[in-house]
Amino acid sequence: MSVTIKDVAERLGVSAVAVSKALNDRKDISEKLKRKVRETARKLNYTPNSIAKRLVTNKSNTIGVFIFSRQEHTFSKDLGLQFLGGILEEANKNNYDIVIFSIDSDLLNKKSYIELCKERKAEGAIFTGLRLDDPHIGKIKNSTFPISIIDTFIEGKNVNFVSTDNKLGVRLALDYLWGLGHRRIAMINGHRNAQVSRKRLNAYRDYLKEREVYDERLVFRGDFTEDSGYQCAKKIMRLKELPTAIFVASDLMALGVIKAFKESSFKLPEDMSIIGFDNISIGEYIEPSLTTIGQDAVGMGKWSVRLILNEIKGIRLQKKCLLKPKLIIRDSCSIVNDGKLHKQLKERLE
Amino acid sequence: MSVTIKDVAERLGVSAVAVSKALNDRKDISEKLKRKVRETARKLNYTPNSIAKRLVTNKSNTIGVFIFSRQEHTFSKDLGLQFLGGILEEANKNNYDIVIFSIDSDLLNKKSYIELCKERKAEGAIFTGLRLDDPHIGKIKNSTFPISIIDTFIEGKNVNFVSTDNKLGVRLALDYLWGLGHRRIAMINGHRNAQVSRKRLNAYRDYLKEREVYDERLVFRGDFTEDSGYQCAKKIMRLKELPTAIFVASDLMALGVIKAFKESSFKLPEDMSIIGFDNISIGEYIEPSLTTIGQDAVGMGKWSVRLILNEIKGIRLQKKCLLKPKLIIRDSCSIVNDGKLHKQLKERLE
DNA sequence: AGTAATTACTTAAACGTTAAAGTAGATTTT
DNA sequence: AAAATCTACTTTAACGTTTAAGTAATTACT
């Protein structure tokens, strides 16, 4: 078996507890012994057994992570890995382990997320891509340990919420389109069961109603897949009165939208301005490159960990953390292209 | 504190061991007691403490995972998440936990990967994106527990290797170009410190030498970044005698190559055929869409787990697992475009 | 009927660590 | 010089589980 604290103790002729204390740099151990302990520990190639430590201290230093990255979801392409990167960085920096679970495994048919965490004595859990119709939502609400959920707001004593400021994101997008002269702006939204869909739709509606150009018939419902974007775009093309711009609630759908318009030999962005949401990497490479609202996905990962750690420490600063999105201007939007207005704007912008 | 086996035992007036055995469905416990135990365990909301179990059984059911996804690396865009998906699925299916570490954390300045695993009593470790010049390579070689490394071959008693059959991949790519009539085929390779670079270069060289068209001057060295692809493409454009096709050792570099040629108003694919390697998602969306060699990244993740689990069980079928790549034909390659040959081929293909 | 085997438990011990309480011996205080 | 304090340890116990060994009570065998 492997070298334990006992072996080190024996070698030095002291008690195991003395060794433990020495290694933990406690002040009731002489410097001399500490030095000797460290030395022989190294010589014997001692490695602490974190499992034993966790058992006795009743502290697992573990956070469970669930990334729901089913095909249909926005995250599948890029964001998931960015969240994870942020989570890992912040957790490891604070000496926490990340145990990550596959969502598609049939493990979950037997045990809930909460049970998986409890068995491992995880001190917290992070969810990304959780759907409002998930069967385990109830258990999450009543969790006895801190939880951070990215992008899905759920009420619960121990539940924290991390997201992009969607309202601001939508405003950035619409301000930009508005500034380019667009007044007839359609929206393609994600599916009903994603929190962000509702947020984004509300923000869109409020913005346009305020300016008295809201038109219900210009709102379309996709499901975050590329194909749904494609289908919605087809519907838009069949409208009697075309919009001049489309605000698409995810980049993935925007890819489908672009595809559809290109197939129908629209010239982009002249004939239709398209703005996405997420800033997935593909957006840089398609033609026209996609103007979009960028989310700070790495930051969201970090904050999901921070909120949990704060709660563990008993600091309860906030339950909610909204990160600022930013407008990323590329080539998929142009100044509005309808006669007079077009000309006016062109002059003004020059 | 939480409910333990003891609480259940007390409630039923039996010993804790009896409860443990009942829950583990041992045969020296009566069906009657088993039923009662299960029932009260549920009633009391008992959750097993896996930490205690791990300590006493000396089995952590944990595999450590290290994904080196620094910006410069191919994986950063897509493959990392696919590997992880495969790893998770296979591990969780077999009741193993995945503990994943951030590589950029300064944790690693203090402790080696091996130490991190040993402390947690991980039964195995998986590395992806490991570089040959990594400072901890020596410790990996001498590991006392099984390790799987994706895409980097390292000799070592307990080290398994999972990769794409690169030789086959290169042959698929070159066969395809050859079939389109290309004879002057350049290569843009990745950096020296990636195993796959060497493999791919050797396969490329062998293939062309066999057909007596190898030309050393057509080999360029990138470093897997998009920009390096761009730079190499610029060099290629300055050649006196242009190649008609370029085999690029990663899709990410191929993106840079395409960018460079488009900027110099080459018509793609007519003026230059480009084939990549990896099949990252962006390839589908750029113009022209990228013909490439697809890797079974999810499968690689799964196999990296399987090899470790086999070794743990004492089954030592193989140390090496090469997954079959496949040619993914899109629009970035055309039949060769130089006079006679072009015409001939066109006739033959029609 | 008496011994052997089986059933269904129990008790003791262990896994490697740490927290809490105890204790000699040295040092300081008064 | 006696009491109080401090230093540097040691001993005991615990964390929640499992394995191994033990033991009554029942059943089976000859």
GROMACS .gro file of C-alpha atoms in nm, chain A:
model
  350
    1MET     CA    1   0.000   0.000   0.000
    2SER     CA    2   0.103   0.359  -0.021
    3VAL     CA    3   0.302   0.560   0.231
    4THR     CA    4   0.097   0.715   0.508
    5ILE     CA    5   0.147   0.958   0.786
    6LYS     CA    6   0.209   0.659   1.012
    7ASP     CA    7   0.510   0.546   0.814
    8VAL     CA    8   0.662   0.889   0.845
    9ALA     CA    9   0.585   0.894   1.217
   10GLU     CA   10   0.740   0.553   1.274
   11ARG     CA   11   1.054   0.646   1.091
   12LEU     CA   12   1.098   0.950   1.310
   13GLY     CA   13   0.986   0.785   1.630
   14VAL     CA   14   0.705   1.035   1.690
   15SER     CA   15   0.328   1.005   1.692
   16ALA     CA   16   0.121   1.020   1.376
   17VAL     CA   17  -0.059   1.323   1.510
   18ALA     CA   18   0.267   1.509   1.542
   19VAL     CA   19   0.336   1.438   1.177
   20SER     CA   20  -0.008   1.550   1.074
   21LYS     CA   21   0.032   1.872   1.264
   22ALA     CA   22   0.380   1.929   1.127
   23LEU     CA   23   0.259   1.888   0.771
   24ASN     CA   24  -0.022   2.130   0.838
   25ASP     CA   25   0.224   2.377   0.984
   26ARG     CA   26   0.052   2.400   1.320
   27LYS     CA   27   0.215   2.623   1.576
   28ASP     CA   28   0.239   2.367   1.855
   29ILE     CA   29   0.510   2.178   1.669
   30SER     CA   30   0.875   2.282   1.681
   31GLU     CA   31   1.041   2.409   1.369
   32LYS     CA   32   1.296   2.138   1.407
   33LEU     CA   33   1.042   1.858   1.391
   34LYS     CA   34   0.856   2.026   1.107
   35ARG     CA   35   1.174   2.029   0.906
   36LYS     CA   36   1.248   1.666   0.979
   37VAL     CA   37   0.892   1.563   0.897
   38ARG     CA   38   0.889   1.744   0.565
   39GLU     CA   39   1.220   1.592   0.479
   40THR     CA   40   1.131   1.231   0.553
   41ALA     CA   41   0.789   1.277   0.396
   42ARG     CA   42   0.964   1.372   0.078
   43LYS     CA   43   1.219   1.096   0.114
   44LEU     CA   44   0.952   0.830   0.163
   45ASN     CA   45   0.749   0.980  -0.120
   46TYR     CA   46   0.453   1.045   0.104
   47THR     CA   47   0.133   1.170  -0.056
   48PRO     CA   48  -0.155   1.283   0.163
   49ASN     CA   49  -0.472   1.082   0.132
   50SER     CA   50  -0.738   1.338   0.063
   51ILE     CA   51  -1.014   1.083   0.107
   52ALA     CA   52  -0.923   1.023   0.469
   53LYS     CA   53  -0.892   1.392   0.524
   54ARG     CA   54  -1.230   1.456   0.373
   55LEU     CA   55  -1.390   1.194   0.590
   56VAL     CA   56  -1.259   1.327   0.916
   57THR     CA   57  -1.300   1.694   0.842
   58ASN     CA   58  -1.638   1.640   0.682
   59LYS     CA   59  -1.533   1.868   0.396
   60SER     CA   60  -1.511   1.732   0.045
   61ASN     CA   61  -1.377   2.038  -0.130
   62THR     CA   62  -1.578   1.926  -0.426
   63ILE     CA   63  -1.830   2.094  -0.652
   64GLY     CA   64  -2.046   1.893  -0.888
   65VAL     CA   65  -2.095   2.022  -1.239
   66PHE     CA   66  -2.370   1.932  -1.482
   67ILE     CA   67  -2.343   2.053  -1.837
   68PHE     CA   68  -2.651   1.981  -2.037
   69SER     CA   69  -2.524   2.006  -2.386
   70ARG     CA   70  -2.782   1.827  -2.586
   71GLN     CA   71  -2.762   1.888  -2.952
   72GLU     CA   72  -3.055   2.122  -2.960
   73HIS     CA   73  -2.901   2.365  -2.720
   74THR     CA   74  -2.708   2.678  -2.788
   75PHE     CA   75  -2.417   2.574  -2.574
   76SER     CA   76  -2.337   2.269  -2.770
   77LYS     CA   77  -2.101   2.443  -3.002
   78ASP     CA   78  -1.879   2.660  -2.787
   79LEU     CA   79  -2.016   2.805  -2.473
   80GLY     CA   80  -2.013   2.486  -2.269
   81LEU     CA   81  -1.638   2.458  -2.286
   82GLN     CA   82  -1.598   2.824  -2.198
   83PHE     CA   83  -1.820   2.790  -1.894
   84LEU     CA   84  -1.623   2.488  -1.789
   85GLY     CA   85  -1.296   2.668  -1.835
   86GLY     CA   86  -1.407   2.948  -1.606
   87ILE     CA   87  -1.545   2.706  -1.350
   88LEU     CA   88  -1.224   2.505  -1.343
   89GLU     CA   89  -1.002   2.802  -1.311
   90GLU     CA   90  -1.189   2.955  -1.023
   91ALA     CA   91  -1.247   2.626  -0.843
   92ASN     CA   92  -0.892   2.498  -0.866
   93LYS     CA   93  -0.760   2.834  -0.760
   94ASN     CA   94  -0.958   2.790  -0.440
   95ASN     CA   95  -0.853   2.431  -0.394
   96TYR     CA   96  -1.182   2.284  -0.498
   97ASP     CA   97  -1.224   1.979  -0.716
   98ILE     CA   98  -1.470   1.968  -0.999
   99VAL     CA   99  -1.656   1.645  -1.050
  100ILE     CA  100  -1.845   1.653  -1.373
  101PHE     CA  101  -2.134   1.435  -1.474
  102SER     CA  102  -2.261   1.323  -1.805
  103ILE     CA  103  -2.622   1.412  -1.840
  104ASP     CA  104  -2.711   1.157  -2.096
  105SER     CA  105  -2.595   0.862  -1.889
  106ASP     CA  106  -2.864   0.647  -1.742
  107LEU     CA  107  -2.711   0.717  -1.403
  108LEU     CA  108  -2.964   0.995  -1.396
  109ASN     CA  109  -3.259   0.770  -1.439
  110LYS     CA  110  -3.177   0.614  -1.105
  111LYS     CA  111  -3.051   0.909  -0.910
  112SER     CA  112  -3.125   1.277  -0.916
  113TYR     CA  113  -2.853   1.538  -0.959
  114ILE     CA  114  -2.891   1.618  -0.595
  115GLU     CA  115  -2.838   1.263  -0.487
  116LEU     CA  116  -2.528   1.233  -0.700
  117CYS     CA  117  -2.387   1.537  -0.524
  118LYS     CA  118  -2.493   1.426  -0.177
  119GLU     CA  119  -2.329   1.087  -0.208
  120ARG     CA  120  -2.005   1.257  -0.295
  121LYS     CA  121  -2.060   1.514  -0.024
  122ALA     CA  122  -2.021   1.786  -0.283
  123GLU     CA  123  -2.039   2.126  -0.120
  124GLY     CA  124  -2.215   2.279  -0.414
  125ALA     CA  125  -2.337   2.219  -0.765
  126ILE     CA  126  -2.338   2.409  -1.091
  127PHE     CA  127  -2.586   2.361  -1.372
  128THR     CA  128  -2.568   2.492  -1.721
  129GLY     CA  129  -2.831   2.446  -1.984
  130LEU     CA  130  -3.091   2.336  -1.733
  131ARG     CA  131  -3.440   2.340  -1.880
  132LEU     CA  132  -3.743   2.467  -1.699
  133ASP     CA  133  -3.919   2.138  -1.770
  134ASP     CA  134  -3.641   1.927  -1.621
  135PRO     CA  135  -3.790   1.656  -1.400
  136HIS     CA  136  -3.554   1.725  -1.112
  137ILE     CA  137  -3.625   2.097  -1.078
  138GLY     CA  138  -3.820   2.042  -0.759
  139LYS     CA  139  -3.527   1.880  -0.583
  140ILE     CA  140  -3.296   2.156  -0.697
  141LYS     CA  141  -3.523   2.417  -0.543
  142ASN     CA  142  -3.511   2.248  -0.206
  143SER     CA  143  -3.143   2.177  -0.210
  144THR     CA  144  -2.967   2.193   0.123
  145PHE     CA  145  -2.635   2.292  -0.035
  146PRO     CA  146  -2.555   2.592  -0.254
  147ILE     CA  147  -2.625   2.571  -0.623
  148SER     CA  148  -2.543   2.801  -0.910
  149ILE     CA  149  -2.742   2.782  -1.225
  150ILE     CA  150  -2.619   2.947  -1.537
  151ASP     CA  151  -2.887   3.105  -1.751
  152THR     CA  152  -3.190   2.951  -1.584
  153PHE     CA  153  -3.353   3.135  -1.300
  154ILE     CA  154  -3.510   2.917  -1.036
  155GLU     CA  155  -3.640   3.035  -0.704
  156GLY     CA  156  -3.488   2.855  -0.407
  157LYS     CA  157  -3.321   2.931  -0.079
  158ASN     CA  158  -2.983   2.802  -0.183
  159VAL     CA  159  -3.004   2.867  -0.553
  160ASN     CA  160  -2.787   3.130  -0.719
  161PHE     CA  161  -2.834   3.262  -1.066
  162VAL     CA  162  -2.564   3.358  -1.310
  163SER     CA  163  -2.643   3.494  -1.648
  164THR     CA  164  -2.580   3.757  -1.903
  165ASP     CA  165  -2.775   4.075  -1.860
  166ASN     CA  166  -3.014   3.975  -2.133
  167LYS     CA  167  -3.213   4.292  -2.118
  168LEU     CA  168  -2.901   4.494  -2.176
  169GLY     CA  169  -2.793   4.255  -2.449
  170VAL     CA  170  -3.117   4.294  -2.633
  171ARG     CA  171  -3.096   4.670  -2.597
  172LEU     CA  172  -2.743   4.674  -2.734
  173ALA     CA  173  -2.861   4.478  -3.035
  174LEU     CA  174  -3.171   4.685  -3.096
  175ASP     CA  175  -2.998   5.017  -3.033
  176TYR     CA  176  -2.749   4.921  -3.294
  177LEU     CA  177  -3.013   4.824  -3.547
  178TRP     CA  178  -3.218   5.130  -3.462
  179GLY     CA  179  -2.915   5.346  -3.516
  180LEU     CA  180  -2.872   5.193  -3.858
  181GLY     CA  181  -3.224   5.310  -3.935
  182HIS     CA  182  -3.415   4.986  -3.893
  183ARG     CA  183  -3.774   5.018  -3.778
  184ARG     CA  184  -3.922   4.691  -3.889
  185ILE     CA  185  -3.721   4.443  -3.685
  186ALA     CA  186  -3.824   4.079  -3.658
  187MET     CA  187  -3.724   3.844  -3.381
  188ILE     CA  188  -3.651   3.472  -3.387
  189ASN     CA  189  -3.664   3.340  -3.037
  190GLY     CA  190  -3.549   3.016  -2.869
  191HIS     CA  191  -3.773   2.756  -2.717
  192ARG     CA  192  -4.019   2.822  -2.444
  193ASN     CA  193  -3.835   2.614  -2.186
  194ALA     CA  194  -3.526   2.825  -2.178
  195GLN     CA  195  -3.535   3.112  -1.937
  196VAL     CA  196  -3.333   3.329  -2.168
  197SER     CA  197  -3.597   3.303  -2.437
  198ARG     CA  198  -3.851   3.472  -2.218
  199LYS     CA  199  -3.611   3.739  -2.103
  200ARG     CA  200  -3.502   3.823  -2.452
  201LEU     CA  201  -3.850   3.830  -2.590
  202ASN     CA  202  -3.971   4.062  -2.314
  203ALA     CA  203  -3.681   4.296  -2.364
  204TYR     CA  204  -3.741   4.302  -2.737
  205ARG     CA  205  -4.109   4.369  -2.694
  206ASP     CA  206  -4.056   4.646  -2.441
  207TYR     CA  207  -3.796   4.815  -2.655
  208LEU     CA  208  -4.008   4.822  -2.967
  209LYS     CA  209  -4.332   4.907  -2.788
  210GLU     CA  210  -4.163   5.205  -2.631
  211ARG     CA  211  -4.083   5.323  -2.980
  212GLU     CA  212  -4.427   5.227  -3.108
  213VAL     CA  213  -4.305   4.992  -3.377
  214TYR     CA  214  -4.387   4.661  -3.212
  215ASP     CA  215  -4.557   4.416  -3.444
  216GLU     CA  216  -4.655   4.080  -3.302
  217ARG     CA  217  -4.649   3.917  -3.642
  218LEU     CA  218  -4.275   3.969  -3.658
  219VAL     CA  219  -4.202   3.736  -3.366
  220PHE     CA  220  -4.110   3.378  -3.452
  221ARG     CA  221  -4.037   3.087  -3.228
  222GLY     CA  222  -3.740   2.859  -3.296
  223ASP     CA  223  -3.581   2.612  -3.060
  224PHE     CA  224  -3.216   2.723  -3.065
  225THR     CA  225  -3.125   2.481  -3.341
  226GLU     CA  226  -2.976   2.591  -3.663
  227ASP     CA  227  -3.256   2.427  -3.854
  228SER     CA  228  -3.523   2.612  -3.660
  229GLY     CA  229  -3.350   2.935  -3.757
  230TYR     CA  230  -3.360   2.821  -4.116
  231GLN     CA  231  -3.731   2.741  -4.095
  232CYS     CA  232  -3.819   3.070  -3.931
  233ALA     CA  233  -3.625   3.259  -4.194
  234LYS     CA  234  -3.829   3.084  -4.461
  235LYS     CA  235  -4.145   3.199  -4.289
  236ILE     CA  236  -4.015   3.552  -4.273
  237MET     CA  237  -3.947   3.552  -4.643
  238ARG     CA  238  -4.308   3.467  -4.709
  239LEU     CA  239  -4.433   3.775  -4.522
  240LYS     CA  240  -4.607   4.035  -4.733
  241GLU     CA  241  -4.418   4.312  -4.568
  242LEU     CA  242  -4.061   4.204  -4.502
  243PRO     CA  243  -3.871   4.331  -4.202
  244THR     CA  244  -3.543   4.506  -4.276
  245ALA     CA  245  -3.359   4.337  -3.989
  246ILE     CA  246  -3.385   4.026  -3.773
  247PHE     CA  247  -3.279   3.988  -3.415
  248VAL     CA  248  -3.203   3.621  -3.360
  249ALA     CA  249  -3.187   3.492  -3.003
  250SER     CA  250  -2.888   3.266  -3.066
  251ASP     CA  251  -2.599   3.255  -3.306
  252LEU     CA  252  -2.670   2.897  -3.392
  253MET     CA  253  -3.014   2.991  -3.519
  254ALA     CA  254  -2.863   3.290  -3.694
  255LEU     CA  255  -2.647   3.051  -3.895
  256GLY     CA  256  -2.963   2.886  -4.020
  257VAL     CA  257  -3.114   3.223  -4.097
  258ILE     CA  258  -2.814   3.326  -4.302
  259LYS     CA  259  -2.821   3.000  -4.488
  260ALA     CA  260  -3.187   3.042  -4.577
  261PHE     CA  261  -3.143   3.396  -4.708
  262LYS     CA  262  -2.838   3.308  -4.906
  263GLU     CA  263  -3.021   3.019  -5.067
  264SER     CA  264  -3.297   3.256  -5.171
  265SER     CA  265  -3.033   3.481  -5.322
  266PHE     CA  266  -3.086   3.770  -5.086
  267LYS     CA  267  -2.780   3.986  -5.076
  268LEU     CA  268  -2.650   4.001  -4.721
  269PRO     CA  269  -2.637   4.230  -4.537
  270GLU     CA  270  -2.789   4.476  -4.785
  271ASP     CA  271  -3.122   4.301  -4.822
  272MET     CA  272  -3.152   4.185  -4.465
  273SER     CA  273  -2.963   4.274  -4.151
  274ILE     CA  274  -2.912   3.989  -3.908
  275ILE     CA  275  -2.786   4.009  -3.553
  276GLY     CA  276  -2.725   3.710  -3.328
  277PHE     CA  277  -2.668   3.640  -2.961
  278ASP     CA  278  -2.389   3.438  -2.792
  279ASN     CA  279  -2.080   3.504  -3.000
  280ILE     CA  280  -1.993   3.150  -3.093
  281SER     CA  281  -1.670   3.113  -3.283
  282ILE     CA  282  -1.831   3.013  -3.608
  283GLY     CA  283  -1.975   3.362  -3.633
  284GLU     CA  284  -1.636   3.499  -3.723
  285TYR     CA  285  -1.600   3.272  -4.018
  286ILE     CA  286  -1.929   3.261  -4.200
  287GLU     CA  287  -2.018   3.507  -4.471
  288PRO     CA  288  -2.123   3.763  -4.393
  289SER     CA  289  -1.950   3.737  -4.057
  290LEU     CA  290  -2.207   3.760  -3.784
  291THR     CA  291  -2.272   4.071  -3.582
  292THR     CA  292  -2.379   3.952  -3.242
  293ILE     CA  293  -2.407   4.008  -2.869
  294GLY     CA  294  -2.111   3.850  -2.693
  295GLN     CA  295  -2.149   3.680  -2.360
  296ASP     CA  296  -1.866   3.656  -2.112
  297ALA     CA  297  -1.895   3.282  -2.082
  298VAL     CA  298  -1.567   3.234  -1.896
  299GLY     CA  299  -1.671   3.501  -1.649
  300MET     CA  300  -2.003   3.331  -1.599
  301GLY     CA  301  -1.824   3.009  -1.513
  302LYS     CA  302  -1.607   3.190  -1.262
  303TRP     CA  303  -1.896   3.365  -1.096
  304SER     CA  304  -2.095   3.047  -1.064
  305VAL     CA  305  -1.811   2.915  -0.851
  306ARG     CA  306  -1.766   3.236  -0.655
  307LEU     CA  307  -2.129   3.253  -0.550
  308ILE     CA  308  -2.108   2.898  -0.419
  309LEU     CA  309  -1.785   2.958  -0.233
  310ASN     CA  310  -1.924   3.271  -0.074
  311GLU     CA  311  -2.226   3.085   0.044
  312ILE     CA  312  -2.010   2.809   0.190
  313LYS     CA  313  -1.812   3.068   0.378
  314GLY     CA  314  -2.133   3.217   0.503
  315ILE     CA  315  -2.101   3.530   0.297
  316ARG     CA  316  -2.425   3.591   0.121
  317LEU     CA  317  -2.359   3.896  -0.086
  318GLN     CA  318  -2.587   3.817  -0.371
  319LYS     CA  319  -2.789   3.542  -0.522
  320LYS     CA  320  -2.777   3.683  -0.866
  321CYS     CA  321  -2.498   3.781  -1.093
  322LEU     CA  322  -2.555   3.934  -1.432
  323LEU     CA  323  -2.254   3.982  -1.652
  324LYS     CA  324  -2.236   4.257  -1.905
  325PRO     CA  325  -2.274   4.150  -2.266
  326LYS     CA  326  -2.110   4.341  -2.543
  327LEU     CA  327  -2.196   4.425  -2.897
  328ILE     CA  328  -1.966   4.263  -3.149
  329ILE     CA  329  -1.994   4.437  -3.479
  330ARG     CA  330  -1.911   4.237  -3.787
  331ASP     CA  331  -2.064   4.234  -4.131
  332SER     CA  332  -2.415   4.099  -4.107
  333CYS     CA  333  -2.593   4.429  -4.052
  334SER     CA  334  -2.610   4.731  -4.280
  335ILE     CA  335  -2.788   5.061  -4.270
  336VAL     CA  336  -3.148   5.025  -4.361
  337ASN     CA  337  -3.207   4.976  -4.727
  338ASP     CA  338  -3.540   5.130  -4.822
  339GLY     CA  339  -3.539   5.431  -5.043
  340LYS     CA  340  -3.536   5.769  -4.873
  341LEU     CA  341  -3.430   5.658  -4.534
  342HIS     CA  342  -3.140   5.475  -4.678
  343LYS     CA  343  -3.008   5.783  -4.851
  344GLN     CA  344  -3.062   6.007  -4.553
  345LEU     CA  345  -2.877   5.777  -4.325
  346LYS     CA  346  -2.596   5.731  -4.563
  347GLU     CA  347  -2.542   6.104  -4.575
  348ARG     CA  348  -2.566   6.135  -4.200
  349LEU     CA  349  -2.318   5.859  -4.139
  350GLU     CA  350  -2.062   5.987  -4.382
   0.00000   0.00000   0.00000
